[in-house]
């Protein structure tokens, strides 16, 4: 069945450094790829997304890249800050299904 | 985006009992979803709840255990029936706005 692999499971970076989280999906029909940030005790928050017709999208310090051929997409956070510390989830969805397949999550720690 | 609230935010229940979780959204939405997030794990879709139709359950989840109501376009409930300690999880509702999903804050359930 559909599967989304996410790496790494944990990531520690120094404040100001960049962080990269990678996901690989199995369903070639997937065409929408959101990223969520979940802080302790809260629900997941949509932070950025990308659709299959573009290769990159940027929003301030956050960017997402998509390689459809290789079926992988990545989240890039630049100039990390302590408030970026959270668990990040990637997901993949196929056209018309509205169902998300989530990755296993990455716990990001930004060290001050 | 959408503002989503859930009640209760947390509860401790005894095995064999049932708990009903409420999800309220601040705008009318067609599609609502219920997820389970076990401690330290990713999100697993329980069911899709569209107003005016029966909920659609994912593999491994059955209506007798997780009955869902969707009486109108802004509200849904999920009941966790005949609970066991294995049901201890965070239960999240989400709504679809186009291809994007927005999540509530979650209900943290502990079964003793």
JSON list of C-alpha atoms in Angstrom, two decimals:
[
{"chain": "A", "resi": 1, "resn": "UNK", "atom": "CA", "xyz": [0.00, 0.00, 0.00]},
{"chain": "A", "resi": 2, "resn": "UNK", "atom": "CA", "xyz": [0.94, 3.64, 0.04]},
{"chain": "A", "resi": 3, "resn": "UNK", "atom": "CA", "xyz": [3.85, 4.52, 2.26]},
{"chain": "A", "resi": 4, "resn": "UNK", "atom": "CA", "xyz": [5.78, 7.65, 3.23]},
{"chain": "A", "resi": 5, "resn": "UNK", "atom": "CA", "xyz": [9.22, 7.28, 4.75]},
{"chain": "A", "resi": 6, "resn": "UNK", "atom": "CA", "xyz": [10.71, 10.18, 6.70]},
{"chain": "A", "resi": 7, "resn": "UNK", "atom": "CA", "xyz": [14.29, 10.78, 7.82]},
{"chain": "A", "resi": 8, "resn": "UNK", "atom": "CA", "xyz": [15.87, 11.51, 10.17]},
{"chain": "A", "resi": 9, "resn": "UNK", "atom": "CA", "xyz": [13.74, 10.61, 13.18]},
{"chain": "A", "resi": 10, "resn": "UNK", "atom": "CA", "xyz": [15.62, 13.12, 15.34]},
{"chain": "A", "resi": 11, "resn": "UNK", "atom": "CA", "xyz": [17.69, 16.12, 14.36]},
{"chain": "A", "resi": 12, "resn": "UNK", "atom": "CA", "xyz": [19.66, 18.52, 16.54]},
{"chain": "A", "resi": 13, "resn": "UNK", "atom": "CA", "xyz": [21.10, 21.71, 15.11]},
{"chain": "A", "resi": 14, "resn": "UNK", "atom": "CA", "xyz": [22.72, 24.81, 16.53]},
{"chain": "A", "resi": 15, "resn": "UNK", "atom": "CA", "xyz": [20.70, 27.97, 16.45]},
{"chain": "A", "resi": 16, "resn": "UNK", "atom": "CA", "xyz": [21.27, 29.76, 13.17]},
{"chain": "A", "resi": 17, "resn": "UNK", "atom": "CA", "xyz": [22.15, 26.59, 11.27]},
{"chain": "A", "resi": 18, "resn": "UNK", "atom": "CA", "xyz": [19.96, 24.97, 8.63]},
{"chain": "A", "resi": 19, "resn": "UNK", "atom": "CA", "xyz": [17.84, 21.85, 9.04]},
{"chain": "A", "resi": 20, "resn": "UNK", "atom": "CA", "xyz": [16.75, 19.46, 6.30]},
{"chain": "A", "resi": 21, "resn": "UNK", "atom": "CA", "xyz": [14.13, 16.73, 6.61]},
{"chain": "A", "resi": 22, "resn": "UNK", "atom": "CA", "xyz": [13.53, 14.27, 3.78]},
{"chain": "A", "resi": 23, "resn": "UNK", "atom": "CA", "xyz": [10.53, 12.17, 2.80]},
{"chain": "A", "resi": 24, "resn": "UNK", "atom": "CA", "xyz": [10.05, 9.51, 0.16]},
{"chain": "A", "resi": 25, "resn": "UNK", "atom": "CA", "xyz": [6.65, 8.38, -1.09]},
{"chain": "A", "resi": 26, "resn": "UNK", "atom": "CA", "xyz": [5.64, 5.22, -2.89]},
{"chain": "A", "resi": 27, "resn": "UNK", "atom": "CA", "xyz": [2.42, 6.13, -4.71]},
{"chain": "A", "resi": 28, "resn": "UNK", "atom": "CA", "xyz": [3.22, 7.69, -8.08]},
{"chain": "A", "resi": 29, "resn": "UNK", "atom": "CA", "xyz": [-0.30, 9.17, -8.13]},
{"chain": "A", "resi": 30, "resn": "UNK", "atom": "CA", "xyz": [0.53, 11.43, -5.16]},
{"chain": "A", "resi": 31, "resn": "UNK", "atom": "CA", "xyz": [0.30, 15.05, -6.17]},
{"chain": "A", "resi": 32, "resn": "UNK", "atom": "CA", "xyz": [0.06, 17.10, -2.97]},
{"chain": "A", "resi": 33, "resn": "UNK", "atom": "CA", "xyz": [2.68, 17.21, -0.21]},
{"chain": "A", "resi": 34, "resn": "UNK", "atom": "CA", "xyz": [2.04, 19.20, 2.98]},
{"chain": "A", "resi": 35, "resn": "UNK", "atom": "CA", "xyz": [4.35, 19.66, 5.95]},
{"chain": "A", "resi": 36, "resn": "UNK", "atom": "CA", "xyz": [3.11, 20.00, 9.51]},
{"chain": "A", "resi": 37, "resn": "UNK", "atom": "CA", "xyz": [4.72, 21.26, 12.69]},
{"chain": "A", "resi": 38, "resn": "UNK", "atom": "CA", "xyz": [3.47, 19.81, 15.96]},
{"chain": "A", "resi": 39, "resn": "UNK", "atom": "CA", "xyz": [4.46, 21.44, 19.21]},
{"chain": "A", "resi": 40, "resn": "UNK", "atom": "CA", "xyz": [4.09, 19.63, 22.50]},
{"chain": "A", "resi": 41, "resn": "UNK", "atom": "CA", "xyz": [0.47, 19.30, 23.54]},
{"chain": "A", "resi": 42, "resn": "UNK", "atom": "CA", "xyz": [-0.89, 20.83, 20.33]},
{"chain": "A", "resi": 43, "resn": "UNK", "atom": "CA", "xyz": [-2.38, 19.66, 17.09]},
{"chain": "A", "resi": 44, "resn": "UNK", "atom": "CA", "xyz": [-0.35, 19.64, 13.86]},
{"chain": "A", "resi": 45, "resn": "UNK", "atom": "CA", "xyz": [-0.06, 23.01, 12.14]},
{"chain": "A", "resi": 46, "resn": "UNK", "atom": "CA", "xyz": [0.25, 23.29, 8.37]},
{"chain": "A", "resi": 47, "resn": "UNK", "atom": "CA", "xyz": [3.43, 25.24, 7.64]},
{"chain": "A", "resi": 48, "resn": "UNK", "atom": "CA", "xyz": [4.02, 24.79, 3.92]},
{"chain": "A", "resi": 49, "resn": "UNK", "atom": "CA", "xyz": [2.88, 22.59, 1.07]},
{"chain": "A", "resi": 50, "resn": "UNK", "atom": "CA", "xyz": [3.81, 21.83, -2.51]},
{"chain": "A", "resi": 51, "resn": "UNK", "atom": "CA", "xyz": [1.93, 20.45, -5.46]},
{"chain": "A", "resi": 52, "resn": "UNK", "atom": "CA", "xyz": [3.31, 18.15, -8.10]},
{"chain": "A", "resi": 53, "resn": "UNK", "atom": "CA", "xyz": [3.38, 20.81, -10.80]},
{"chain": "A", "resi": 54, "resn": "UNK", "atom": "CA", "xyz": [6.18, 22.77, -9.11]},
{"chain": "A", "resi": 55, "resn": "UNK", "atom": "CA", "xyz": [9.65, 21.81, -7.96]},
{"chain": "A", "resi": 56, "resn": "UNK", "atom": "CA", "xyz": [10.20, 24.27, -5.14]},
{"chain": "A", "resi": 57, "resn": "UNK", "atom": "CA", "xyz": [8.27, 26.61, -2.89]},
{"chain": "A", "resi": 58, "resn": "UNK", "atom": "CA", "xyz": [9.60, 29.06, -0.34]},
{"chain": "A", "resi": 59, "resn": "UNK", "atom": "CA", "xyz": [8.03, 30.99, 2.52]},
{"chain": "A", "resi": 60, "resn": "UNK", "atom": "CA", "xyz": [10.49, 33.12, 4.46]},
{"chain": "A", "resi": 61, "resn": "UNK", "atom": "CA", "xyz": [12.86, 30.72, 6.27]},
{"chain": "A", "resi": 62, "resn": "UNK", "atom": "CA", "xyz": [11.04, 27.60, 5.13]},
{"chain": "A", "resi": 63, "resn": "UNK", "atom": "CA", "xyz": [11.29, 25.93, 1.73]},
{"chain": "A", "resi": 64, "resn": "UNK", "atom": "CA", "xyz": [10.13, 22.64, 0.26]},
{"chain": "A", "resi": 65, "resn": "UNK", "atom": "CA", "xyz": [11.56, 20.89, -2.77]},
{"chain": "A", "resi": 66, "resn": "UNK", "atom": "CA", "xyz": [9.99, 18.08, -4.78]},
{"chain": "A", "resi": 67, "resn": "UNK", "atom": "CA", "xyz": [11.64, 15.53, -7.07]},
{"chain": "A", "resi": 68, "resn": "UNK", "atom": "CA", "xyz": [8.81, 13.65, -8.78]},
{"chain": "A", "resi": 69, "resn": "UNK", "atom": "CA", "xyz": [11.13, 11.33, -10.65]},
{"chain": "A", "resi": 70, "resn": "UNK", "atom": "CA", "xyz": [12.77, 10.12, -7.46]},
{"chain": "A", "resi": 71, "resn": "UNK", "atom": "CA", "xyz": [9.51, 10.43, -5.49]},
{"chain": "A", "resi": 72, "resn": "UNK", "atom": "CA", "xyz": [10.99, 12.42, -2.69]},
{"chain": "A", "resi": 73, "resn": "UNK", "atom": "CA", "xyz": [10.47, 15.82, -1.15]},
{"chain": "A", "resi": 74, "resn": "UNK", "atom": "CA", "xyz": [12.32, 17.77, 1.49]},
{"chain": "A", "resi": 75, "resn": "UNK", "atom": "CA", "xyz": [11.74, 20.51, 4.05]},
{"chain": "A", "resi": 76, "resn": "UNK", "atom": "CA", "xyz": [14.47, 23.08, 4.48]},
{"chain": "A", "resi": 77, "resn": "UNK", "atom": "CA", "xyz": [14.56, 25.46, 7.45]},
{"chain": "A", "resi": 78, "resn": "UNK", "atom": "CA", "xyz": [17.23, 28.15, 7.37]},
{"chain": "A", "resi": 79, "resn": "UNK", "atom": "CA", "xyz": [18.49, 30.32, 10.23]},
{"chain": "A", "resi": 80, "resn": "UNK", "atom": "CA", "xyz": [16.89, 28.03, 12.78]},
{"chain": "A", "resi": 81, "resn": "UNK", "atom": "CA", "xyz": [15.57, 29.46, 16.02]},
{"chain": "A", "resi": 82, "resn": "UNK", "atom": "CA", "xyz": [14.70, 27.77, 19.34]},
{"chain": "A", "resi": 83, "resn": "UNK", "atom": "CA", "xyz": [11.00, 28.17, 18.55]},
{"chain": "A", "resi": 84, "resn": "UNK", "atom": "CA", "xyz": [11.49, 25.91, 15.52]},
{"chain": "A", "resi": 85, "resn": "UNK", "atom": "CA", "xyz": [11.93, 23.02, 17.97]},
{"chain": "A", "resi": 86, "resn": "UNK", "atom": "CA", "xyz": [8.99, 20.65, 17.40]},
{"chain": "A", "resi": 87, "resn": "UNK", "atom": "CA", "xyz": [8.03, 17.44, 15.64]},
{"chain": "A", "resi": 88, "resn": "UNK", "atom": "CA", "xyz": [7.65, 17.82, 11.89]},
{"chain": "A", "resi": 89, "resn": "UNK", "atom": "CA", "xyz": [5.50, 15.51, 9.76]},
{"chain": "A", "resi": 90, "resn": "UNK", "atom": "CA", "xyz": [5.43, 15.20, 6.01]},
{"chain": "A", "resi": 91, "resn": "UNK", "atom": "CA", "xyz": [2.42, 13.78, 4.19]},
{"chain": "A", "resi": 92, "resn": "UNK", "atom": "CA", "xyz": [1.37, 12.78, 0.70]},
{"chain": "A", "resi": 93, "resn": "UNK", "atom": "CA", "xyz": [-2.03, 12.83, -0.89]},
{"chain": "A", "resi": 94, "resn": "UNK", "atom": "CA", "xyz": [-3.37, 11.66, -4.22]},
{"chain": "A", "resi": 95, "resn": "UNK", "atom": "CA", "xyz": [-5.63, 13.69, -6.49]},
{"chain": "A", "resi": 96, "resn": "UNK", "atom": "CA", "xyz": [-9.27, 13.55, -5.44]},
{"chain": "A", "resi": 97, "resn": "UNK", "atom": "CA", "xyz": [-8.81, 11.31, -2.41]},
{"chain": "A", "resi": 98, "resn": "UNK", "atom": "CA", "xyz": [-8.26, 13.91, 0.32]},
{"chain": "A", "resi": 99, "resn": "UNK", "atom": "CA", "xyz": [-6.57, 11.13, 2.28]},
{"chain": "A", "resi": 100, "resn": "UNK", "atom": "CA", "xyz": [-3.16, 11.89, 3.69]},
{"chain": "A", "resi": 101, "resn": "UNK", "atom": "CA", "xyz": [-0.45, 9.33, 4.30]},
{"chain": "A", "resi": 102, "resn": "UNK", "atom": "CA", "xyz": [1.82, 10.72, 6.99]},
{"chain": "A", "resi": 103, "resn": "UNK", "atom": "CA", "xyz": [5.51, 10.17, 7.52]},
{"chain": "A", "resi": 104, "resn": "UNK", "atom": "CA", "xyz": [6.80, 8.94, 10.85]},
{"chain": "A", "resi": 105, "resn": "UNK", "atom": "CA", "xyz": [7.87, 12.37, 12.07]},
{"chain": "A", "resi": 106, "resn": "UNK", "atom": "CA", "xyz": [11.14, 14.16, 12.83]},
{"chain": "A", "resi": 107, "resn": "UNK", "atom": "CA", "xyz": [11.86, 15.62, 16.23]},
{"chain": "A", "resi": 108, "resn": "UNK", "atom": "CA", "xyz": [13.87, 18.79, 15.65]},
{"chain": "A", "resi": 109, "resn": "UNK", "atom": "CA", "xyz": [15.82, 20.36, 18.48]},
{"chain": "A", "resi": 110, "resn": "UNK", "atom": "CA", "xyz": [17.39, 23.75, 17.97]},
{"chain": "A", "resi": 111, "resn": "UNK", "atom": "CA", "xyz": [20.13, 24.30, 20.51]},
{"chain": "A", "resi": 112, "resn": "UNK", "atom": "CA", "xyz": [20.64, 27.85, 21.73]},
{"chain": "B", "resi": 1, "resn": "UNK", "atom": "CA", "xyz": [-7.62, 28.29, 7.39]},
{"chain": "B", "resi": 2, "resn": "UNK", "atom": "CA", "xyz": [-10.15, 27.15, 9.98]},
{"chain": "B", "resi": 3, "resn": "UNK", "atom": "CA", "xyz": [-10.45, 27.39, 13.75]},
{"chain": "B", "resi": 4, "resn": "UNK", "atom": "CA", "xyz": [-11.17, 23.99, 15.24]},
{"chain": "B", "resi": 5, "resn": "UNK", "atom": "CA", "xyz": [-11.94, 23.14, 18.84]},
{"chain": "B", "resi": 6, "resn": "UNK", "atom": "CA", "xyz": [-12.19, 19.79, 20.56]},
{"chain": "B", "resi": 7, "resn": "UNK", "atom": "CA", "xyz": [-13.77, 18.71, 23.82]},
{"chain": "B", "resi": 8, "resn": "UNK", "atom": "CA", "xyz": [-12.57, 17.38, 26.13]},
{"chain": "B", "resi": 9, "resn": "UNK", "atom": "CA", "xyz": [-8.92, 18.35, 25.82]},
{"chain": "B", "resi": 10, "resn": "UNK", "atom": "CA", "xyz": [-7.97, 15.36, 27.94]},
{"chain": "B", "resi": 11, "resn": "UNK", "atom": "CA", "xyz": [-9.59, 12.64, 29.98]},
{"chain": "B", "resi": 12, "resn": "UNK", "atom": "CA", "xyz": [-8.72, 9.64, 32.08]},
{"chain": "B", "resi": 13, "resn": "UNK", "atom": "CA", "xyz": [-11.20, 6.80, 31.72]},
{"chain": "B", "resi": 14, "resn": "UNK", "atom": "CA", "xyz": [-11.64, 3.33, 33.10]},
{"chain": "B", "resi": 15, "resn": "UNK", "atom": "CA", "xyz": [-11.48, 0.30, 30.85]},
{"chain": "B", "resi": 16, "resn": "UNK", "atom": "CA", "xyz": [-14.82, -0.87, 29.54]},
{"chain": "B", "resi": 17, "resn": "UNK", "atom": "CA", "xyz": [-16.33, 2.61, 29.45]},
{"chain": "B", "resi": 18, "resn": "UNK", "atom": "CA", "xyz": [-16.93, 4.88, 26.44]},
{"chain": "B", "resi": 19, "resn": "UNK", "atom": "CA", "xyz": [-15.92, 8.46, 25.72]},
{"chain": "B", "resi": 20, "resn": "UNK", "atom": "CA", "xyz": [-17.40, 10.83, 23.15]},
{"chain": "B", "resi": 21, "resn": "UNK", "atom": "CA", "xyz": [-15.12, 13.47, 21.70]},
{"chain": "B", "resi": 22, "resn": "UNK", "atom": "CA", "xyz": [-16.58, 16.57, 20.11]},
{"chain": "B", "resi": 23, "resn": "UNK", "atom": "CA", "xyz": [-15.13, 18.57, 17.24]},
{"chain": "B", "resi": 24, "resn": "UNK", "atom": "CA", "xyz": [-16.41, 22.03, 16.32]},
{"chain": "B", "resi": 25, "resn": "UNK", "atom": "CA", "xyz": [-15.23, 24.14, 13.37]},
{"chain": "B", "resi": 26, "resn": "UNK", "atom": "CA", "xyz": [-15.86, 27.82, 12.81]},
{"chain": "B", "resi": 27, "resn": "UNK", "atom": "CA", "xyz": [-17.02, 27.46, 9.19]},
{"chain": "B", "resi": 28, "resn": "UNK", "atom": "CA", "xyz": [-19.03, 25.00, 7.15]},
{"chain": "B", "resi": 29, "resn": "UNK", "atom": "CA", "xyz": [-16.93, 22.18, 5.76]},
{"chain": "B", "resi": 30, "resn": "UNK", "atom": "CA", "xyz": [-17.87, 19.12, 3.80]},
{"chain": "B", "resi": 31, "resn": "UNK", "atom": "CA", "xyz": [-15.11, 16.77, 4.82]},
{"chain": "B", "resi": 32, "resn": "UNK", "atom": "CA", "xyz": [-13.96, 16.07, 8.36]},
{"chain": "B", "resi": 33, "resn": "UNK", "atom": "CA", "xyz": [-11.51, 13.44, 9.46]},
{"chain": "B", "resi": 34, "resn": "UNK", "atom": "CA", "xyz": [-10.66, 11.66, 12.68]},
{"chain": "B", "resi": 35, "resn": "UNK", "atom": "CA", "xyz": [-7.10, 10.55, 13.41]},
{"chain": "B", "resi": 36, "resn": "UNK", "atom": "CA", "xyz": [-5.38, 8.65, 16.18]},
{"chain": "B", "resi": 37, "resn": "UNK", "atom": "CA", "xyz": [-1.88, 9.49, 17.30]},
{"chain": "B", "resi": 38, "resn": "UNK", "atom": "CA", "xyz": [-0.38, 6.97, 19.69]},
{"chain": "B", "resi": 39, "resn": "UNK", "atom": "CA", "xyz": [2.32, 8.25, 22.06]},
{"chain": "B", "resi": 40, "resn": "UNK", "atom": "CA", "xyz": [5.38, 9.36, 20.12]},
{"chain": "B", "resi": 41, "resn": "UNK", "atom": "CA", "xyz": [3.95, 8.08, 16.86]},
{"chain": "B", "resi": 42, "resn": "UNK", "atom": "CA", "xyz": [2.61, 9.46, 13.61]},
{"chain": "B", "resi": 43, "resn": "UNK", "atom": "CA", "xyz": [-1.01, 10.12, 12.67]},
{"chain": "B", "resi": 44, "resn": "UNK", "atom": "CA", "xyz": [-3.26, 7.30, 11.56]},
{"chain": "B", "resi": 45, "resn": "UNK", "atom": "CA", "xyz": [-6.56, 8.02, 9.84]},
{"chain": "B", "resi": 46, "resn": "UNK", "atom": "CA", "xyz": [-9.53, 6.40, 11.59]},
{"chain": "B", "resi": 47, "resn": "UNK", "atom": "CA", "xyz": [-12.34, 7.56, 9.32]},
{"chain": "B", "resi": 48, "resn": "UNK", "atom": "CA", "xyz": [-13.65, 10.23, 6.99]},
{"chain": "B", "resi": 49, "resn": "UNK", "atom": "CA", "xyz": [-16.92, 11.87, 8.03]},
{"chain": "B", "resi": 50, "resn": "UNK", "atom": "CA", "xyz": [-18.99, 13.69, 5.44]},
{"chain": "B", "resi": 51, "resn": "UNK", "atom": "CA", "xyz": [-22.21, 15.39, 6.39]},
{"chain": "B", "resi": 52, "resn": "UNK", "atom": "CA", "xyz": [-25.25, 13.46, 5.29]},
{"chain": "B", "resi": 53, "resn": "UNK", "atom": "CA", "xyz": [-23.55, 10.13, 4.76]},
{"chain": "B", "resi": 54, "resn": "UNK", "atom": "CA", "xyz": [-22.11, 7.27, 6.77]},
{"chain": "B", "resi": 55, "resn": "UNK", "atom": "CA", "xyz": [-18.52, 7.62, 7.86]},
{"chain": "B", "resi": 56, "resn": "UNK", "atom": "CA", "xyz": [-15.92, 5.72, 5.86]},
{"chain": "B", "resi": 57, "resn": "UNK", "atom": "CA", "xyz": [-13.55, 3.72, 8.05]},
{"chain": "B", "resi": 58, "resn": "UNK", "atom": "CA", "xyz": [-9.97, 2.80, 7.31]},
{"chain": "B", "resi": 59, "resn": "UNK", "atom": "CA", "xyz": [-8.62, -0.70, 7.54]},
{"chain": "B", "resi": 60, "resn": "UNK", "atom": "CA", "xyz": [-8.33, -1.78, 11.15]},
{"chain": "B", "resi": 61, "resn": "UNK", "atom": "CA", "xyz": [-11.05, 0.54, 12.44]},
{"chain": "B", "resi": 62, "resn": "UNK", "atom": "CA", "xyz": [-14.71, -0.46, 12.78]},
{"chain": "B", "resi": 63, "resn": "UNK", "atom": "CA", "xyz": [-17.90, 1.43, 13.42]},
{"chain": "B", "resi": 64, "resn": "UNK", "atom": "CA", "xyz": [-18.80, -0.58, 16.53]},
{"chain": "B", "resi": 65, "resn": "UNK", "atom": "CA", "xyz": [-15.60, 0.53, 18.22]},
{"chain": "B", "resi": 66, "resn": "UNK", "atom": "CA", "xyz": [-15.45, 4.10, 16.84]},
{"chain": "B", "resi": 67, "resn": "UNK", "atom": "CA", "xyz": [-18.96, 5.32, 16.01]},
{"chain": "B", "resi": 68, "resn": "UNK", "atom": "CA", "xyz": [-18.99, 8.75, 14.39]},
{"chain": "B", "resi": 69, "resn": "UNK", "atom": "CA", "xyz": [-21.74, 11.30, 14.01]},
{"chain": "B", "resi": 70, "resn": "UNK", "atom": "CA", "xyz": [-21.78, 14.23, 11.59]},
{"chain": "B", "resi": 71, "resn": "UNK", "atom": "CA", "xyz": [-25.09, 16.03, 12.17]},
{"chain": "B", "resi": 72, "resn": "UNK", "atom": "CA", "xyz": [-24.18, 19.25, 10.34]},
{"chain": "B", "resi": 73, "resn": "UNK", "atom": "CA", "xyz": [-21.39, 21.01, 8.44]},
{"chain": "B", "resi": 74, "resn": "UNK", "atom": "CA", "xyz": [-19.63, 22.40, 11.53]},
{"chain": "B", "resi": 75, "resn": "UNK", "atom": "CA", "xyz": [-19.72, 19.55, 14.04]},
{"chain": "B", "resi": 76, "resn": "UNK", "atom": "CA", "xyz": [-18.75, 15.91, 14.49]},
{"chain": "B", "resi": 77, "resn": "UNK", "atom": "CA", "xyz": [-18.30, 13.44, 17.31]},
{"chain": "B", "resi": 78, "resn": "UNK", "atom": "CA", "xyz": [-16.13, 10.37, 17.69]},
{"chain": "B", "resi": 79, "resn": "UNK", "atom": "CA", "xyz": [-16.94, 7.81, 20.37]},
{"chain": "B", "resi": 80, "resn": "UNK", "atom": "CA", "xyz": [-14.30, 5.43, 21.64]},
{"chain": "B", "resi": 81, "resn": "UNK", "atom": "CA", "xyz": [-16.29, 2.44, 22.89]},
{"chain": "B", "resi": 82, "resn": "UNK", "atom": "CA", "xyz": [-15.51, -0.28, 25.40]},
{"chain": "B", "resi": 83, "resn": "UNK", "atom": "CA", "xyz": [-12.10, 1.21, 26.01]},
{"chain": "B", "resi": 84, "resn": "UNK", "atom": "CA", "xyz": [-8.94, -0.70, 26.83]},
{"chain": "B", "resi": 85, "resn": "UNK", "atom": "CA", "xyz": [-5.48, 0.64, 27.74]},
{"chain": "B", "resi": 86, "resn": "UNK", "atom": "CA", "xyz": [-4.48, 0.17, 24.08]},
{"chain": "B", "resi": 87, "resn": "UNK", "atom": "CA", "xyz": [-6.89, 3.00, 23.20]},
{"chain": "B", "resi": 88, "resn": "UNK", "atom": "CA", "xyz": [-4.74, 5.48, 25.12]},
{"chain": "B", "resi": 89, "resn": "UNK", "atom": "CA", "xyz": [-3.83, 7.99, 22.42]},
{"chain": "B", "resi": 90, "resn": "UNK", "atom": "CA", "xyz": [-4.36, 11.50, 21.18]},
{"chain": "B", "resi": 91, "resn": "UNK", "atom": "CA", "xyz": [-7.46, 11.76, 19.01]},
{"chain": "B", "resi": 92, "resn": "UNK", "atom": "CA", "xyz": [-7.46, 14.54, 16.44]},
{"chain": "B", "resi": 93, "resn": "UNK", "atom": "CA", "xyz": [-10.11, 15.87, 14.15]},
{"chain": "B", "resi": 94, "resn": "UNK", "atom": "CA", "xyz": [-9.28, 17.73, 10.98]},
{"chain": "B", "resi": 95, "resn": "UNK", "atom": "CA", "xyz": [-11.18, 19.50, 8.23]},
{"chain": "B", "resi": 96, "resn": "UNK", "atom": "CA", "xyz": [-10.45, 19.76, 4.53]},
{"chain": "B", "resi": 97, "resn": "UNK", "atom": "CA", "xyz": [-10.42, 23.15, 2.83]},
{"chain": "B", "resi": 98, "resn": "UNK", "atom": "CA", "xyz": [-9.62, 22.27, -0.73]},
{"chain": "B", "resi": 99, "resn": "UNK", "atom": "CA", "xyz": [-6.66, 19.93, -0.58]},
{"chain": "B", "resi": 100, "resn": "UNK", "atom": "CA", "xyz": [-5.43, 21.40, 2.71]},
{"chain": "B", "resi": 101, "resn": "UNK", "atom": "CA", "xyz": [-6.27, 19.87, 6.07]},
{"chain": "B", "resi": 102, "resn": "UNK", "atom": "CA", "xyz": [-6.39, 21.78, 9.33]},
{"chain": "B", "resi": 103, "resn": "UNK", "atom": "CA", "xyz": [-6.24, 20.04, 12.67]},
{"chain": "B", "resi": 104, "resn": "UNK", "atom": "CA", "xyz": [-7.84, 20.59, 16.02]},
{"chain": "B", "resi": 105, "resn": "UNK", "atom": "CA", "xyz": [-5.79, 20.66, 19.23]},
{"chain": "B", "resi": 106, "resn": "UNK", "atom": "CA", "xyz": [-6.46, 17.02, 20.01]},
{"chain": "B", "resi": 107, "resn": "UNK", "atom": "CA", "xyz": [-7.99, 15.04, 22.87]},
{"chain": "B", "resi": 108, "resn": "UNK", "atom": "CA", "xyz": [-5.50, 13.19, 25.04]},
{"chain": "B", "resi": 109, "resn": "UNK", "atom": "CA", "xyz": [-7.11, 10.00, 26.29]},
{"chain": "B", "resi": 110, "resn": "UNK", "atom": "CA", "xyz": [-5.67, 7.77, 28.99]},
{"chain": "B", "resi": 111, "resn": "UNK", "atom": "CA", "xyz": [-7.39, 4.48, 29.76]},
{"chain": "B", "resi": 112, "resn": "UNK", "atom": "CA", "xyz": [-6.62, 2.84, 33.09]}
]
